[in-house]
Every structure is written in C-alpha cells, then in structure tokens.
Amino acid sequence: MAARLSAIYEQTARWNDVANVWERAIELDQYGGQSVLTAMQNLAMTYGKLGRHSEACGLQLSLLATRKEYLGEDHPYVLEDMNNLVATYQELGDYHEALALQRSVVSTSKRIMGDEDPSTLTTLNNLAVMSNELGNHVEALELHSSVLASRKRILHDDHPDVLTSMNGLGLVYHNIGKHSEALNLQLSVVTSRNRVLGDEHPDTLTATSNLAMTYQELGQNAKALELLLSVYECRKRIQGDRHPNTLVAVYNLALVYTGLERNTDATELLIPAISIAVSDLGAEHPITISLQQTLEGNLSKKCEQEGRWEDAIEQEEIAVEAFSGILGECHPTTVRHLLNLATNCLKLGRQDDGRRHIEKGYQLIKDDSFPSDGHLHEALIFEELYAQYCQGTPPEDQVRPRASFMRDEAESGIDENSQPSDNKDERSRQEKAADAAEARRKALDDQSKKMRGNATFYKYILLRMRYSNRTDRQYSCS
C-alpha cells in the first residue's frame, strides 16, 4: 500500500507527501523485517530530493549498520547503501569521507560483481566525478573514458548511463581547458536527454547548466545566460526556491550576470539565496560559502579596480547590511565588509564616516560572540585603525586605502610617509603600531599556510558548486 501511494505522489514530484508516506510506514512498523529497511531507504532517498541531507544521512547510517550485521559486508544491498551514503556525504560537503567510502565501494564491487557489471561501472563513474572535482584530472580522464567505452559496448547510445559518462567526460575536458571537446560532448548529452527524458528532467537541467558554463568559458555569454535563466526558472518552479539545486542554479546564473557586468541583477539573486542557504544548510556548507564568495566579489571588487570608490562604498554598505541581517553583526564576513567600508571611506577623505565604521568594528571585535581566535587578522587591523583614527587624529598622508589587504604595509608596520617625531606620545603610538603590524604579519603568515594546506579542498568545493554535477546514483523503491 505504501509503495503504491508513494509511486502516485512521485509521478507529480510531491516529495513532501512521499516523505509522509514512508515516515508513517516506519512509525507503524506494519511490515517488519526487510520491508522496514526498504521504507528507511526510500525515506532517505526522498529526504535527498527535498534537500534534507542531514536527515537522509542519519537514516542511511542506521540502514547500513543493520544490513552489514544481518547480510554481511559483501552483500549487494550493502554496496548499494554505501553508494547512496557517498552521494549524501557529497551533498553535505564531507568530501573526505565520501572519497574514502567510494574507493572502498569500487574495490568491493569489482571483487564481487566484476569489472563491467553495471553496478561496478556506476561506482567507477562516481569515483571519476570525485577525482575530477578534487583536481586529479588525469585519473578522472582515465576512469571516465574507460567507463564510457564499457557502457557504449554494453548499452545503447541514448541510455542514461552512457549520457552520464559523456557528461562526466565533458566536465573533465572543460576543467583541463579543452572547451571545444567539452562543448561537442555536452551538446550531444543535452540533445539526447531532451529527447529521452524531457527538457525539465533534473538530469537534463544539470546537463544544460554544464553546457551553459562551457559557453561562458568560450565567451558566448548570451547563450550561457539564456540557458541558465531557463534552468533557474525550472528548478524554482519544480523543486522550490529553497532546494540546493535551485541555490546552485542561482550561483551559476550570478556568475554569468557578473561576467556581463550586470552586478545589480547578480546581487538581487544572491542576497535572498544566501539567507536561505544559511538557514537550511548552515554557514559552513559549500553552497553557502560559494554564494557568499560570489556576492563579495560582485559587490565591490570591480568598482575598486576601476577606481570608482563612491560606487565601492555603496556596494560595501549593501554588503554590510545584507550580511548583518543574514549572518549577524559579529560574523567574520560582516566584520570584513565593515573593514572594507571603513578603509574605502578613508581613501576618499570621508574621515567622519571612516571613524564611525572603525568605532563600530572595534566594538564588534571586542564582543564575546566574535570568533577572534580564527580571525585575528581583522581584529588586529581594527585595533590599529582605532588607535590611529579614533584615539588621535593622524595626518592626511597616513590615510591608507584597503589597509586590510595590503601585505607590504603589514610587513613595514609604519607608513613610509610618516616622519620621525621626538614627541614621546608619538613614539609610543608608532611603537604600538609596529607591534600590531608585526602581530598582523604573523597572523597573515599563519593564515596563508592554512589556506595553502586547504587549497585542494576549496578548489574541490568551487568546481562542484560551479557545475552542479549529479552522479548516477543507485536507489531502489519497492
């Protein structure tokens, strides 16, 4: 009964109703044994469709432990559960767990099923996707090419698994700069998926997004924009504006808007999307981080590069207001934009505005909720600016633009234009500034080392979010 009712709801993508069916089946425990495990698996799959990946992960871990205990680690159902758990780890941004588990799945599947069993090819495809996203393009190219050759030999050219392999290989070509090869593959995938699955199927929308991003790389922004607008509208209508797939569609569309210098359009999309991502996924989720980074780059970087400081100030004011409402005043992202706003005001000689923002920032970094241990850089600079501009009036030639990001200044500690003074208070102030600058230099070095250590991880995040790739996961619904 539950399976039949669920199938009816699935036909119209009523995933909340599907979830209610399986939750009720588990609650009643009306079948017992294997049927309850199947209900747990189907509920986890449904949670994934709804973007409720943490709940899906909890169910999948319980299901995997139970099946391992009763069926053994080499049972096909256990492999299927492991493969589904890998997909959920990816959605949660836990890539190291996902990669380790995926390699285990591949090894076991080859031993039990054989090298060309459809299940083994699926696990190999998923490993290829992760290798590509982690920047190991040589391994990814080899794996995708091998899987595609096997699938073409076993299946027909329009089979969904063949198209999935073509899509993955196209992404590898894109990432290594072979955009013409990528374009040819992606055009074939989109054409086939439109014909076989329809133009609003999730896999078709993913292929269309990938094609659009290749068009952008080739400088064909008008084509890219047209495709991404279509994808965004479909995702929003079918899956809702809170679904992770819709948030990724916002990210991709904002990138193209920024490339076309339509910064206002990008900002209007990004601000509500970040609010949703923080609320539903958390501030540290890769989707949230990618959306924030795009907004930050969109708001003021171009203005500053072109010397349009008044526009840069206006954009930073928008950022401060937006991030204050979304993340809170004491969040490091908000504080960083407030620092940018203060230094830009000083650059234009707007001393009163600059001091007001410095005083506000100084209060925020002293607040107990500001995580100073991980963000010493911002705290030290606000302390130094506060000492210079709010506890005394510096000469005009000591106004330092973009102080928060100028390492050469951090290393020198004192503005090269400042003159030695015999005044005891002035010497004391300069000594404090030098001490603060040295501490700031050390913080920058520590931060740089940390960033270098995480470079591959962040590259993985950005690649994954940029292309919104979907692997061909194994789910069963009985």
Short mmCIF file of C-alpha atoms in Angstrom, two decimals:
data_model
loop_
_atom_site.label_atom_id
_atom_site.label_comp_id
_atom_site.label_asym_id
_atom_site.label_seq_id
_atom_site.Cartn_x
_atom_site.Cartn_y
_atom_site.Cartn_z
CA MET A 1 0.00 0.00 0.00
CA ALA A 2 2.76 2.46 0.99
CA ALA A 3 4.75 1.69 -2.17
CA ARG A 4 1.73 2.23 -4.45
CA LEU A 5 0.73 5.51 -2.77
CA SER A 6 4.33 6.72 -2.86
CA ALA A 7 4.58 5.95 -6.58
CA ILE A 8 1.48 8.05 -7.28
CA TYR A 9 2.92 11.05 -5.43
CA GLU A 10 6.29 10.62 -7.12
CA GLN A 11 4.73 10.98 -10.56
CA THR A 12 3.85 14.59 -9.73
CA ALA A 13 7.00 15.25 -7.66
CA ARG A 14 5.02 15.65 -4.43
CA TRP A 15 8.06 14.77 -2.35
CA ASN A 16 6.70 16.03 0.97
CA ASP A 17 3.76 13.68 0.57
CA VAL A 18 6.11 10.84 -0.37
CA ALA A 19 8.12 11.51 2.79
CA ASN A 20 4.95 11.44 4.89
CA VAL A 21 4.04 8.04 3.46
CA TRP A 22 7.36 6.43 4.34
CA GLU A 23 7.58 8.15 7.74
CA ARG A 24 4.17 6.74 8.57
CA ALA A 25 5.14 3.27 7.35
CA ILE A 26 8.22 3.25 9.60
CA GLU A 27 6.26 4.63 12.54
CA LEU A 28 3.61 1.94 12.28
CA ASP A 29 6.19 -0.77 11.59
CA GLN A 30 3.40 -2.57 9.85
CA TYR A 31 5.58 -4.85 7.74
CA GLY A 32 8.59 -5.73 9.85
CA GLY A 33 11.90 -7.13 8.66
CA GLN A 34 13.13 -6.22 5.19
CA SER A 35 10.11 -4.07 4.42
CA VAL A 36 11.02 -1.60 7.15
CA LEU A 37 14.57 -1.39 5.84
CA THR A 38 13.22 -0.69 2.36
CA ALA A 39 11.00 2.04 3.81
CA MET A 40 14.04 3.59 5.52
CA GLN A 41 15.95 3.52 2.23
CA ASN A 42 13.11 5.12 0.33
CA LEU A 43 12.61 7.77 3.01
CA ALA A 44 16.31 8.64 2.87
CA MET A 45 16.06 8.98 -0.90
CA THR A 46 13.04 11.25 -0.51
CA TYR A 47 14.82 13.42 2.06
CA GLY A 48 17.59 13.81 -0.51
CA LYS A 49 15.06 15.02 -3.08
CA LEU A 50 13.88 17.60 -0.54
CA GLY A 51 17.41 18.73 0.27
CA ARG A 52 17.17 17.33 3.82
CA HIS A 53 20.55 15.64 3.59
CA SER A 54 21.40 15.51 7.30
CA GLU A 55 18.25 13.50 8.00
CA ALA A 56 18.98 11.29 4.99
CA CYS A 57 22.49 10.64 6.32
CA GLY A 58 21.19 9.53 9.72
CA LEU A 59 18.81 7.05 8.14
CA GLN A 60 21.44 5.72 5.75
CA LEU A 61 23.98 5.15 8.53
CA SER A 62 21.43 3.20 10.55
CA LEU A 63 20.37 1.22 7.50
CA LEU A 64 23.97 0.41 6.55
CA ALA A 65 24.85 -0.79 10.05
CA THR A 66 21.76 -3.04 10.19
CA ARG A 67 22.32 -4.59 6.77
CA LYS A 68 26.02 -5.18 7.45
CA GLU A 69 25.10 -7.02 10.63
CA TYR A 70 22.49 -9.29 9.04
CA LEU A 71 23.63 -9.60 5.42
CA GLY A 72 27.40 -9.23 5.62
CA GLU A 73 29.67 -6.56 4.15
CA ASP A 74 29.75 -8.07 0.64
CA HIS A 75 26.01 -8.22 0.05
CA PRO A 76 24.77 -6.18 -2.97
CA TYR A 77 22.28 -4.31 -0.75
CA VAL A 78 25.16 -3.20 1.49
CA LEU A 79 27.09 -1.93 -1.52
CA GLU A 80 24.02 -0.05 -2.67
CA ASP A 81 23.64 1.55 0.76
CA MET A 82 27.31 2.56 0.77
CA ASN A 83 26.98 4.12 -2.67
CA ASN A 84 23.93 6.12 -1.59
CA LEU A 85 25.73 7.25 1.56
CA VAL A 86 28.63 8.51 -0.57
CA ALA A 87 26.19 10.70 -2.51
CA THR A 88 24.78 12.11 0.73
CA TYR A 89 28.27 12.83 2.11
CA GLN A 90 28.92 14.82 -1.06
CA GLU A 91 25.73 16.83 -0.61
CA LEU A 92 26.77 17.60 2.98
CA GLY A 93 30.22 18.74 1.86
CA ASP A 94 32.01 15.90 3.69
CA TYR A 95 34.24 15.09 0.73
CA HIS A 96 37.00 13.22 2.54
CA GLU A 97 34.51 10.71 3.95
CA ALA A 98 32.86 10.44 0.56
CA LEU A 99 36.12 9.72 -1.27
CA ALA A 100 37.33 7.11 1.21
CA LEU A 101 34.00 5.31 1.19
CA GLN A 102 33.78 5.46 -2.63
CA ARG A 103 37.17 3.78 -3.07
CA SER A 104 36.02 1.04 -0.73
CA VAL A 105 32.83 0.60 -2.75
CA VAL A 106 34.77 0.32 -6.02
CA SER A 107 37.14 -2.28 -4.63
CA THR A 108 34.36 -4.43 -3.20
CA SER A 109 32.15 -4.12 -6.27
CA LYS A 110 34.96 -5.22 -8.61
CA ARG A 111 35.66 -8.25 -6.43
CA ILE A 112 32.05 -9.36 -6.15
CA MET A 113 30.34 -8.14 -9.33
CA GLY A 114 33.16 -8.00 -11.85
CA ASP A 115 34.76 -5.11 -13.72
CA GLU A 116 31.93 -4.49 -16.22
CA ASP A 117 28.88 -5.12 -14.09
CA PRO A 118 26.54 -2.09 -14.26
CA SER A 119 26.89 -1.57 -10.51
CA THR A 120 30.69 -1.56 -10.73
CA LEU A 121 30.60 0.91 -13.62
CA THR A 122 28.35 3.18 -11.55
CA THR A 123 30.81 3.16 -8.66
CA LEU A 124 33.71 3.83 -11.04
CA ASN A 125 31.80 6.73 -12.61
CA ASN A 126 31.20 8.27 -9.19
CA LEU A 127 34.87 7.89 -8.29
CA ALA A 128 35.79 9.60 -11.57
CA VAL A 129 33.48 12.52 -10.72
CA MET A 130 35.12 12.98 -7.32
CA SER A 131 38.63 12.74 -8.79
CA ASN A 132 37.76 15.44 -11.30
CA GLU A 133 36.33 17.71 -8.64
CA LEU A 134 39.39 17.21 -6.44
CA GLY A 135 41.64 18.29 -9.30
CA ASN A 136 43.02 14.84 -10.16
CA HIS A 137 42.13 15.23 -13.83
CA VAL A 138 44.46 12.50 -15.11
CA GLU A 139 42.72 9.83 -13.03
CA ALA A 140 39.31 11.29 -13.86
CA LEU A 141 40.01 11.29 -17.60
CA GLU A 142 41.19 7.68 -17.49
CA LEU A 143 38.22 6.50 -15.42
CA HIS A 144 35.55 8.35 -17.42
CA SER A 145 36.99 7.19 -20.74
CA SER A 146 37.11 3.58 -19.56
CA VAL A 147 33.58 3.63 -18.14
CA LEU A 148 32.18 5.31 -21.26
CA ALA A 149 33.80 2.71 -23.53
CA SER A 150 32.37 -0.15 -21.43
CA ARG A 151 28.90 1.35 -21.30
CA LYS A 152 28.79 2.02 -25.03
CA ARG A 153 29.79 -1.57 -25.66
CA ILE A 154 27.10 -2.95 -23.34
CA LEU A 155 24.29 -0.39 -23.70
CA HIS A 156 22.79 1.77 -26.45
CA ASP A 157 23.97 5.32 -27.14
CA ASP A 158 20.91 7.01 -25.58
CA HIS A 159 20.99 5.00 -22.36
CA PRO A 160 21.04 7.29 -19.30
CA ASP A 161 24.26 5.71 -18.03
CA VAL A 162 26.03 6.38 -21.33
CA LEU A 163 24.89 10.00 -21.23
CA THR A 164 26.08 10.30 -17.63
CA SER A 165 29.57 9.14 -18.66
CA MET A 166 29.60 11.57 -21.58
CA ASN A 167 28.58 14.38 -19.23
CA GLY A 168 31.38 13.50 -16.81
CA LEU A 169 33.98 13.29 -19.56
CA GLY A 170 32.82 16.66 -20.87
CA LEU A 171 33.43 18.20 -17.44
CA VAL A 172 36.97 16.82 -17.38
CA TYR A 173 37.67 18.33 -20.81
CA HIS A 174 36.25 21.63 -19.56
CA ASN A 175 38.45 21.63 -16.46
CA ILE A 176 41.64 20.97 -18.44
CA GLY A 177 40.82 23.76 -20.90
CA LYS A 178 39.67 21.63 -23.85
CA HIS A 179 36.44 23.59 -24.25
CA SER A 180 35.73 22.60 -27.85
CA GLU A 181 35.84 18.89 -26.95
CA ALA A 182 33.69 19.60 -23.90
CA LEU A 183 31.16 21.53 -25.99
CA ASN A 184 30.72 18.72 -28.51
CA LEU A 185 30.07 16.14 -25.79
CA GLN A 186 27.76 18.40 -23.80
CA LEU A 187 25.68 19.31 -26.85
CA SER A 188 25.16 15.60 -27.53
CA VAL A 189 24.16 14.95 -23.91
CA VAL A 190 21.66 17.84 -23.80
CA THR A 191 20.11 16.81 -27.15
CA SER A 192 19.72 13.19 -26.07
CA ARG A 193 18.39 13.98 -22.61
CA ASN A 194 15.87 16.43 -24.04
CA ARG A 195 14.65 13.73 -26.42
CA VAL A 196 14.63 10.85 -23.92
CA LEU A 197 13.86 12.49 -20.57
CA GLY A 198 12.28 15.83 -21.46
CA ASP A 199 13.63 19.34 -21.08
CA GLU A 200 12.59 19.72 -17.43
CA HIS A 201 14.03 16.46 -16.09
CA PRO A 202 16.65 17.11 -13.34
CA ASP A 203 19.37 15.33 -15.34
CA THR A 204 18.56 17.42 -18.41
CA LEU A 205 18.75 20.61 -16.37
CA THR A 206 22.15 19.58 -14.98
CA ALA A 207 23.48 18.88 -18.47
CA THR A 208 22.11 22.22 -19.65
CA SER A 209 23.88 24.04 -16.80
CA ASN A 210 27.17 22.38 -17.69
CA LEU A 211 26.73 23.34 -21.34
CA ALA A 212 25.99 26.94 -20.35
CA MET A 213 29.16 27.23 -18.29
CA THR A 214 31.20 25.97 -21.24
CA TYR A 215 29.57 28.61 -23.45
CA GLN A 216 30.62 31.20 -20.88
CA GLU A 217 34.23 30.00 -20.97
CA LEU A 218 34.14 30.32 -24.76
CA GLY A 219 32.92 33.92 -24.43
CA GLN A 220 29.39 33.18 -25.64
CA ASN A 221 27.71 34.84 -22.66
CA ALA A 222 24.35 35.47 -24.36
CA LYS A 223 23.87 31.73 -24.98
CA ALA A 224 25.02 30.93 -21.45
CA LEU A 225 22.59 33.43 -19.93
CA GLU A 226 19.63 32.14 -21.94
CA LEU A 227 20.26 28.54 -20.85
CA LEU A 228 20.90 29.36 -17.19
CA LEU A 229 17.79 31.53 -16.90
CA SER A 230 15.76 28.60 -18.20
CA VAL A 231 17.40 26.20 -15.74
CA TYR A 232 16.85 28.57 -12.80
CA GLU A 233 13.16 29.08 -13.60
CA CYS A 234 12.60 25.32 -13.97
CA ARG A 235 14.43 24.48 -10.75
CA LYS A 236 12.49 27.12 -8.83
CA ARG A 237 9.12 26.03 -10.22
CA ILE A 238 9.65 22.28 -9.80
CA GLN A 239 11.87 21.99 -6.72
CA GLY A 240 11.20 25.29 -4.97
CA ASP A 241 13.50 28.21 -4.19
CA ARG A 242 14.90 26.52 -1.06
CA HIS A 243 16.18 23.35 -2.75
CA PRO A 244 20.00 23.03 -3.01
CA ASN A 245 19.74 22.52 -6.77
CA THR A 246 17.94 25.86 -7.07
CA LEU A 247 20.61 27.56 -4.95
CA VAL A 248 23.32 26.16 -7.22
CA ALA A 249 21.33 27.47 -10.21
CA VAL A 250 21.41 30.92 -8.56
CA TYR A 251 25.18 30.61 -8.16
CA ASN A 252 25.74 29.73 -11.83
CA LEU A 253 23.40 32.47 -13.04
CA ALA A 254 25.06 35.08 -10.81
CA LEU A 255 28.46 34.19 -12.29
CA VAL A 256 27.20 34.95 -15.78
CA TYR A 257 25.48 38.16 -14.65
CA THR A 258 28.77 39.29 -13.11
CA GLY A 259 30.63 38.45 -16.32
CA LEU A 260 28.14 40.61 -18.22
CA GLU A 261 28.64 43.44 -15.66
CA ARG A 262 25.02 43.10 -14.55
CA ASN A 263 26.08 43.33 -10.91
CA THR A 264 22.74 44.58 -9.63
CA ASP A 265 20.94 41.55 -11.09
CA ALA A 266 23.52 39.24 -9.52
CA THR A 267 23.19 40.91 -6.11
CA GLU A 268 19.38 40.73 -6.15
CA LEU A 269 19.62 36.97 -6.76
CA LEU A 270 22.41 36.24 -4.29
CA ILE A 271 21.23 38.02 -1.14
CA PRO A 272 17.97 36.02 -0.64
CA ALA A 273 19.72 32.82 -1.75
CA ILE A 274 22.41 33.27 0.91
CA SER A 275 19.74 33.81 3.54
CA ILE A 276 18.08 30.52 2.55
CA ALA A 277 21.39 28.66 2.40
CA VAL A 278 22.47 29.83 5.85
CA SER A 279 19.09 28.91 7.31
CA ASP A 280 18.70 25.50 5.65
CA LEU A 281 22.26 24.29 5.05
CA GLY A 282 24.35 26.20 7.56
CA ALA A 283 27.01 28.90 7.23
CA GLU A 284 29.81 26.40 6.58
CA HIS A 285 28.14 24.42 3.78
CA PRO A 286 29.97 24.64 0.42
CA ILE A 287 26.89 26.06 -1.32
CA THR A 288 26.63 28.82 1.29
CA ILE A 289 30.34 29.59 1.06
CA SER A 290 30.27 29.74 -2.74
CA LEU A 291 27.25 32.05 -2.78
CA GLN A 292 28.88 34.36 -0.24
CA GLN A 293 32.17 34.47 -2.13
CA THR A 294 30.33 35.34 -5.33
CA LEU A 295 28.42 38.14 -3.63
CA GLU A 296 31.56 39.52 -2.03
CA GLY A 297 33.41 39.57 -5.34
CA ASN A 298 30.42 41.04 -7.15
CA LEU A 299 29.78 43.88 -4.74
CA SER A 300 32.93 45.96 -4.75
CA LYS A 301 35.94 44.37 -6.41
CA LYS A 302 35.26 45.73 -9.88
CA CYS A 303 34.47 49.19 -8.51
CA GLU A 304 37.77 49.29 -6.65
CA GLN A 305 39.77 48.04 -9.62
CA GLU A 306 38.36 50.86 -11.73
CA GLY A 307 38.87 53.44 -9.00
CA ARG A 308 35.14 54.05 -8.58
CA TRP A 309 35.41 54.43 -4.82
CA GLU A 310 31.99 56.01 -4.28
CA ASP A 311 30.40 53.00 -6.00
CA ALA A 312 32.62 50.66 -3.99
CA ILE A 313 31.45 52.31 -0.78
CA GLU A 314 27.82 51.96 -1.83
CA GLN A 315 28.32 48.26 -2.61
CA GLU A 316 30.09 47.63 0.71
CA GLU A 317 27.22 49.34 2.55
CA ILE A 318 24.84 46.91 0.82
CA ALA A 319 27.10 44.01 1.85
CA VAL A 320 27.29 45.09 5.49
CA GLU A 321 23.52 45.47 5.70
CA ALA A 322 22.89 42.16 3.92
CA PHE A 323 25.36 40.07 5.91
CA SER A 324 24.32 41.70 9.19
CA GLY A 325 20.77 40.51 8.57
CA ILE A 326 21.78 37.07 7.30
CA LEU A 327 24.79 36.13 9.44
CA GLY A 328 24.72 38.67 12.27
CA GLU A 329 26.81 41.77 13.00
CA CYS A 330 29.64 39.85 14.67
CA HIS A 331 30.08 37.27 11.93
CA PRO A 332 33.58 37.47 10.36
CA THR A 333 32.12 38.06 6.88
CA THR A 334 30.14 41.07 8.14
CA VAL A 335 33.15 42.42 10.00
CA ARG A 336 35.37 42.03 6.94
CA HIS A 337 32.99 44.08 4.80
CA LEU A 338 32.72 46.71 7.52
CA LEU A 339 36.52 46.92 7.45
CA ASN A 340 36.47 47.37 3.67
CA LEU A 341 33.82 50.07 4.04
CA ALA A 342 35.87 51.94 6.65
CA THR A 343 39.10 51.92 4.62
CA ASN A 344 37.30 52.97 1.44
CA CYS A 345 35.81 55.94 3.28
CA LEU A 346 39.27 56.92 4.48
CA LYS A 347 40.59 56.62 0.94
CA LEU A 348 38.08 59.25 -0.21
CA GLY A 349 38.84 61.52 2.73
CA ARG A 350 35.50 60.86 4.41
CA GLN A 351 37.13 60.89 7.83
CA ASP A 352 33.97 61.10 9.92
CA ASP A 353 32.34 58.16 8.13
CA GLY A 354 35.57 56.18 8.34
CA ARG A 355 35.89 56.78 12.10
CA ARG A 356 32.24 55.84 12.64
CA HIS A 357 32.72 52.50 10.88
CA ILE A 358 36.02 51.89 12.68
CA GLU A 359 34.38 52.50 16.05
CA LYS A 360 31.58 50.11 15.13
CA GLY A 361 34.06 47.45 14.01
CA TYR A 362 36.14 47.90 17.14
CA GLN A 363 33.06 47.26 19.28
CA LEU A 364 32.21 44.13 17.25
CA ILE A 365 35.66 42.53 17.56
CA LYS A 366 35.51 43.07 21.33
CA ASP A 367 32.13 41.34 21.52
CA ASP A 368 32.20 37.85 23.04
CA SER A 369 30.43 36.40 20.00
CA PHE A 370 33.20 37.43 17.57
CA PRO A 371 35.46 34.37 16.89
CA SER A 372 38.76 36.22 17.35
CA ASP A 373 40.86 33.03 17.50
CA GLY A 374 40.20 32.24 13.86
CA HIS A 375 40.05 35.83 12.63
CA LEU A 376 42.96 37.61 14.28
CA HIS A 377 43.70 39.39 11.00
CA GLU A 378 40.54 41.53 11.05
CA ALA A 379 40.77 42.13 14.80
CA LEU A 380 44.35 43.40 14.67
CA ILE A 381 43.66 45.80 11.82
CA PHE A 382 40.58 47.25 13.52
CA GLU A 383 42.61 47.73 16.70
CA GLU A 384 45.34 49.53 14.78
CA LEU A 385 42.87 51.73 12.88
CA TYR A 386 41.03 52.50 16.11
CA ALA A 387 44.29 53.56 17.76
CA GLN A 388 45.19 55.81 14.81
CA TYR A 389 41.87 57.37 13.87
CA CYS A 390 39.70 57.26 16.98
CA GLN A 391 42.26 57.92 19.73
CA GLY A 392 44.10 60.61 17.82
CA THR A 393 43.98 62.46 14.51
CA PRO A 394 46.59 61.22 12.01
CA PRO A 395 47.93 63.41 9.23
CA GLU A 396 46.21 63.10 5.86
CA ASP A 397 49.14 61.28 4.27
CA GLN A 398 48.67 58.40 6.72
CA VAL A 399 45.25 57.51 5.31
CA ARG A 400 45.85 54.04 3.94
CA PRO A 401 43.49 52.62 1.30
CA ARG A 402 42.46 48.97 1.58
CA ALA A 403 44.58 48.51 4.68
CA SER A 404 43.05 45.13 5.36
CA PHE A 405 44.56 43.52 2.28
CA MET A 406 47.93 45.25 1.78
CA ARG A 407 50.65 42.86 2.93
CA ASP A 408 53.53 45.18 2.08
CA GLU A 409 52.13 47.63 4.58
CA ALA A 410 51.71 44.89 7.14
CA GLU A 411 55.38 43.99 6.85
CA SER A 412 56.64 47.55 7.14
CA GLY A 413 54.31 48.34 10.03
CA ILE A 414 54.59 52.13 9.76
CA ASP A 415 53.51 54.29 6.85
CA GLU A 416 56.60 55.22 4.84
CA ASN A 417 55.39 58.83 4.59
CA SER A 418 55.23 59.34 8.35
CA GLN A 419 58.11 61.38 9.80
CA PRO A 420 60.10 60.60 12.97
CA SER A 421 58.95 62.53 15.96
CA ASP A 422 60.71 63.50 19.19
CA ASN A 423 57.36 63.59 20.90
CA LYS A 424 57.16 60.79 23.46
CA ASP A 425 53.49 60.08 22.80
CA GLU A 426 54.09 59.92 19.06
CA ARG A 427 56.96 57.43 19.53
CA SER A 428 54.76 55.33 21.78
CA ARG A 429 51.98 55.36 19.20
CA GLN A 430 54.39 54.28 16.45
CA GLU A 431 55.82 51.52 18.62
CA LYS A 432 52.31 50.21 19.25
CA ALA A 433 51.54 50.39 15.55
CA ALA A 434 54.76 48.48 14.76
CA ASP A 435 53.92 45.80 17.34
CA ALA A 436 50.41 45.46 15.95
CA ALA A 437 51.74 45.25 12.40
CA GLU A 438 54.21 42.51 13.37
CA ALA A 439 51.43 40.53 15.02
CA ARG A 440 49.32 41.07 11.92
CA ARG A 441 52.17 39.85 9.68
CA LYS A 442 52.44 36.67 11.74
CA ALA A 443 48.66 36.17 11.54
CA LEU A 444 48.82 36.59 7.77
CA ASP A 445 51.61 34.02 7.53
CA ASP A 446 49.64 31.54 9.62
CA GLN A 447 46.51 32.16 7.56
CA SER A 448 48.47 31.75 4.33
CA LYS A 449 49.88 28.41 5.46
CA LYS A 450 46.41 27.23 6.41
CA MET A 451 44.97 28.31 3.06
CA ARG A 452 47.77 26.56 1.15
CA GLY A 453 47.02 23.39 3.09
CA ASN A 454 43.35 23.60 2.18
CA ALA A 455 43.85 24.70 -1.44
CA THR A 456 42.80 21.40 -2.95
CA PHE A 457 39.73 21.20 -0.71
CA TYR A 458 38.49 24.67 -1.66
CA LYS A 459 39.20 24.01 -5.33
CA TYR A 460 37.01 20.92 -4.98
CA ILE A 461 34.20 22.98 -3.46
CA LEU A 462 34.25 25.61 -6.20
CA LEU A 463 34.32 23.05 -9.01
CA ARG A 464 31.47 21.09 -7.50
CA MET A 465 29.32 24.14 -6.97
CA ARG A 466 30.10 25.61 -10.38
CA TYR A 467 28.89 22.68 -12.40
CA SER A 468 26.27 21.13 -10.12
CA ASN A 469 27.21 17.68 -11.37
CA ARG A 470 24.96 14.77 -10.48
CA THR A 471 26.27 11.22 -10.41
CA ASP A 472 24.15 8.28 -11.48
CA ARG A 473 23.24 7.05 -8.02
CA GLN A 474 21.61 3.76 -7.22
CA TYR A 475 18.29 3.94 -5.40
CA SER A 476 15.64 1.30 -5.16
CA CYS A 477 12.00 1.92 -4.42
CA SER A 478 9.84 -1.10 -3.86
#
